[in-house]
Amino acid sequence: SSGINAEYGGAYIKKAPNNESSWNYARGIITKNKMNYSDFPYIKELCTSLNEAHVPSPFLLHTLADINIEEGNHTAASNMFGTLQELDSIRKKYWEYRQNQLQTAA
């Protein structure tokens, strides 16, 4: 089941929140099955918990930004993309692009 697989990925995210593979695994399960983050409340709860614990993970912020976009909260997503530009400077141009996409969609 895709829910079990996403939770499996979530368990590894919890163990190593800066391991990109775990985040990509969970994201892949969701996108491959043409589902939304709302279909996996465990992932949102995990992300919220890690964020409240101030875990400095660009993969966490990326996922939270995508969750906020899905929920229509573009302001929060835009703020996260702004933070990502500083936290993940290697991908700064990509985060600027994602932030600009939100601003042009609004």
mmCIF file of C-alpha atoms in Angstrom:
data_model
loop_
_atom_site.group_PDB
_atom_site.id
_atom_site.type_symbol
_atom_site.label_atom_id
_atom_site.label_comp_id
_atom_site.label_asym_id
_atom_site.label_seq_id
_atom_site.Cartn_x
_atom_site.Cartn_y
_atom_site.Cartn_z
ATOM 1 C CA SER A 1 0.000 0.000 0.000
ATOM 2 C CA SER A 2 1.251 3.489 -0.827
ATOM 3 C CA GLY A 3 0.331 4.733 2.668
ATOM 4 C CA ILE A 4 2.543 2.123 4.280
ATOM 5 C CA ASN A 5 5.387 2.979 1.902
ATOM 6 C CA ALA A 6 5.092 6.701 2.655
ATOM 7 C CA GLU A 7 5.151 5.960 6.376
ATOM 8 C CA TYR A 8 8.199 3.750 5.814
ATOM 9 C CA GLY A 9 9.922 6.712 4.152
ATOM 10 C CA GLY A 10 8.747 8.912 7.013
ATOM 11 C CA ALA A 11 10.403 6.622 9.549
ATOM 12 C CA TYR A 12 13.734 7.102 7.781
ATOM 13 C CA ILE A 13 13.157 10.847 7.502
ATOM 14 C CA LYS A 14 12.720 10.951 11.264
ATOM 15 C CA LYS A 15 16.005 9.079 11.782
ATOM 16 C CA ALA A 16 18.015 11.274 9.386
ATOM 17 C CA PRO A 17 16.152 14.439 8.357
ATOM 18 C CA ASN A 18 19.042 15.624 6.181
ATOM 19 C CA ASN A 19 19.129 12.465 4.081
ATOM 20 C CA GLU A 20 17.696 13.498 0.741
ATOM 21 C CA SER A 21 17.001 9.891 -0.282
ATOM 22 C CA SER A 22 14.325 9.413 2.377
ATOM 23 C CA TRP A 23 12.544 12.607 1.354
ATOM 24 C CA ASN A 24 12.713 11.645 -2.322
ATOM 25 C CA TYR A 25 11.324 8.191 -1.517
ATOM 26 C CA ALA A 26 8.283 9.638 0.278
ATOM 27 C CA ARG A 27 7.772 12.297 -2.430
ATOM 28 C CA GLY A 28 8.065 9.618 -5.121
ATOM 29 C CA ILE A 29 5.386 7.446 -3.494
ATOM 30 C CA ILE A 30 3.028 10.408 -3.413
ATOM 31 C CA THR A 31 3.648 11.619 -6.974
ATOM 32 C CA LYS A 32 3.823 8.140 -8.537
ATOM 33 C CA ASN A 33 0.395 7.336 -7.156
ATOM 34 C CA LYS A 34 -0.967 10.736 -8.271
ATOM 35 C CA MET A 35 -1.878 11.545 -4.691
ATOM 36 C CA ASN A 36 -1.517 14.605 -2.492
ATOM 37 C CA TYR A 37 0.206 15.203 0.802
ATOM 38 C CA SER A 38 -3.255 15.466 2.345
ATOM 39 C CA ASP A 39 -3.610 11.731 1.620
ATOM 40 C CA PHE A 40 -0.653 11.143 3.968
ATOM 41 C CA PRO A 41 -1.325 13.001 7.221
ATOM 42 C CA TYR A 42 1.614 11.188 8.831
ATOM 43 C CA ILE A 43 4.037 13.021 6.511
ATOM 44 C CA LYS A 44 2.523 16.419 7.313
ATOM 45 C CA GLU A 45 2.557 15.698 11.054
ATOM 46 C CA LEU A 46 6.185 14.571 10.848
ATOM 47 C CA CYS A 47 7.175 17.689 8.906
ATOM 48 C CA THR A 48 5.364 19.962 11.338
ATOM 49 C CA SER A 49 7.032 18.254 14.288
ATOM 50 C CA LEU A 50 10.508 18.499 12.760
ATOM 51 C CA ASN A 51 9.942 22.143 11.832
ATOM 52 C CA GLU A 52 8.773 22.991 15.355
ATOM 53 C CA ALA A 53 11.975 21.332 16.635
ATOM 54 C CA HIS A 54 13.910 23.728 14.344
ATOM 55 C CA VAL A 55 15.540 20.936 12.335
ATOM 56 C CA PRO A 56 17.586 22.788 9.672
ATOM 57 C CA SER A 57 16.770 20.593 6.689
ATOM 58 C CA PRO A 58 16.233 22.022 3.195
ATOM 59 C CA PHE A 59 14.319 18.855 2.302
ATOM 60 C CA LEU A 60 11.948 19.471 5.201
ATOM 61 C CA LEU A 61 11.293 23.062 4.122
ATOM 62 C CA HIS A 62 10.813 21.982 0.502
ATOM 63 C CA THR A 63 8.208 19.433 1.540
ATOM 64 C CA LEU A 64 6.468 21.921 3.847
ATOM 65 C CA ALA A 65 6.415 24.476 1.030
ATOM 66 C CA ASP A 66 4.787 21.913 -1.269
ATOM 67 C CA ILE A 67 2.251 21.045 1.435
ATOM 68 C CA ASN A 68 1.436 24.749 1.857
ATOM 69 C CA ILE A 69 1.004 25.169 -1.896
ATOM 70 C CA GLU A 70 -1.333 22.172 -1.959
ATOM 71 C CA GLU A 71 -3.342 23.764 0.867
ATOM 72 C CA GLY A 72 -3.458 27.141 -0.908
ATOM 73 C CA ASN A 73 -1.185 28.900 1.582
ATOM 74 C CA HIS A 74 1.115 30.541 -0.951
ATOM 75 C CA THR A 75 2.430 33.151 1.489
ATOM 76 C CA ALA A 76 3.849 30.509 3.835
ATOM 77 C CA ALA A 77 5.286 28.587 0.870
ATOM 78 C CA SER A 78 6.890 31.743 -0.503
ATOM 79 C CA ASN A 79 8.462 32.458 2.886
ATOM 80 C CA MET A 80 9.869 28.932 2.979
ATOM 81 C CA PHE A 81 11.341 29.337 -0.492
ATOM 82 C CA GLY A 82 12.952 32.557 0.741
ATOM 83 C CA THR A 83 14.481 30.705 3.689
ATOM 84 C CA LEU A 84 15.624 27.934 1.357
ATOM 85 C CA GLN A 85 17.543 30.470 -0.738
ATOM 86 C CA GLU A 86 19.724 31.108 2.321
ATOM 87 C CA LEU A 87 19.775 27.581 3.788
ATOM 88 C CA ASP A 88 20.424 25.771 0.493
ATOM 89 C CA SER A 89 22.601 28.232 -1.415
ATOM 90 C CA ILE A 90 23.640 25.606 -4.000
ATOM 91 C CA ARG A 91 20.032 25.576 -5.257
ATOM 92 C CA LYS A 92 19.397 29.300 -4.661
ATOM 93 C CA LYS A 93 18.335 29.985 -8.262
ATOM 94 C CA TYR A 94 15.890 27.061 -8.151
ATOM 95 C CA TRP A 95 14.296 28.350 -4.921
ATOM 96 C CA GLU A 96 14.053 31.844 -6.453
ATOM 97 C CA TYR A 97 12.335 30.275 -9.463
ATOM 98 C CA ARG A 98 9.854 28.419 -7.241
ATOM 99 C CA GLN A 99 9.166 31.599 -5.267
ATOM 100 C CA ASN A 100 8.639 33.597 -8.472
ATOM 101 C CA GLN A 101 6.222 30.954 -9.763
ATOM 102 C CA LEU A 102 4.047 31.532 -6.724
ATOM 103 C CA GLN A 103 4.108 35.284 -7.145
ATOM 104 C CA THR A 104 3.114 35.099 -10.817
ATOM 105 C CA ALA A 105 0.336 32.587 -10.032
ATOM 106 C CA ALA A 106 -1.178 34.916 -7.417
#
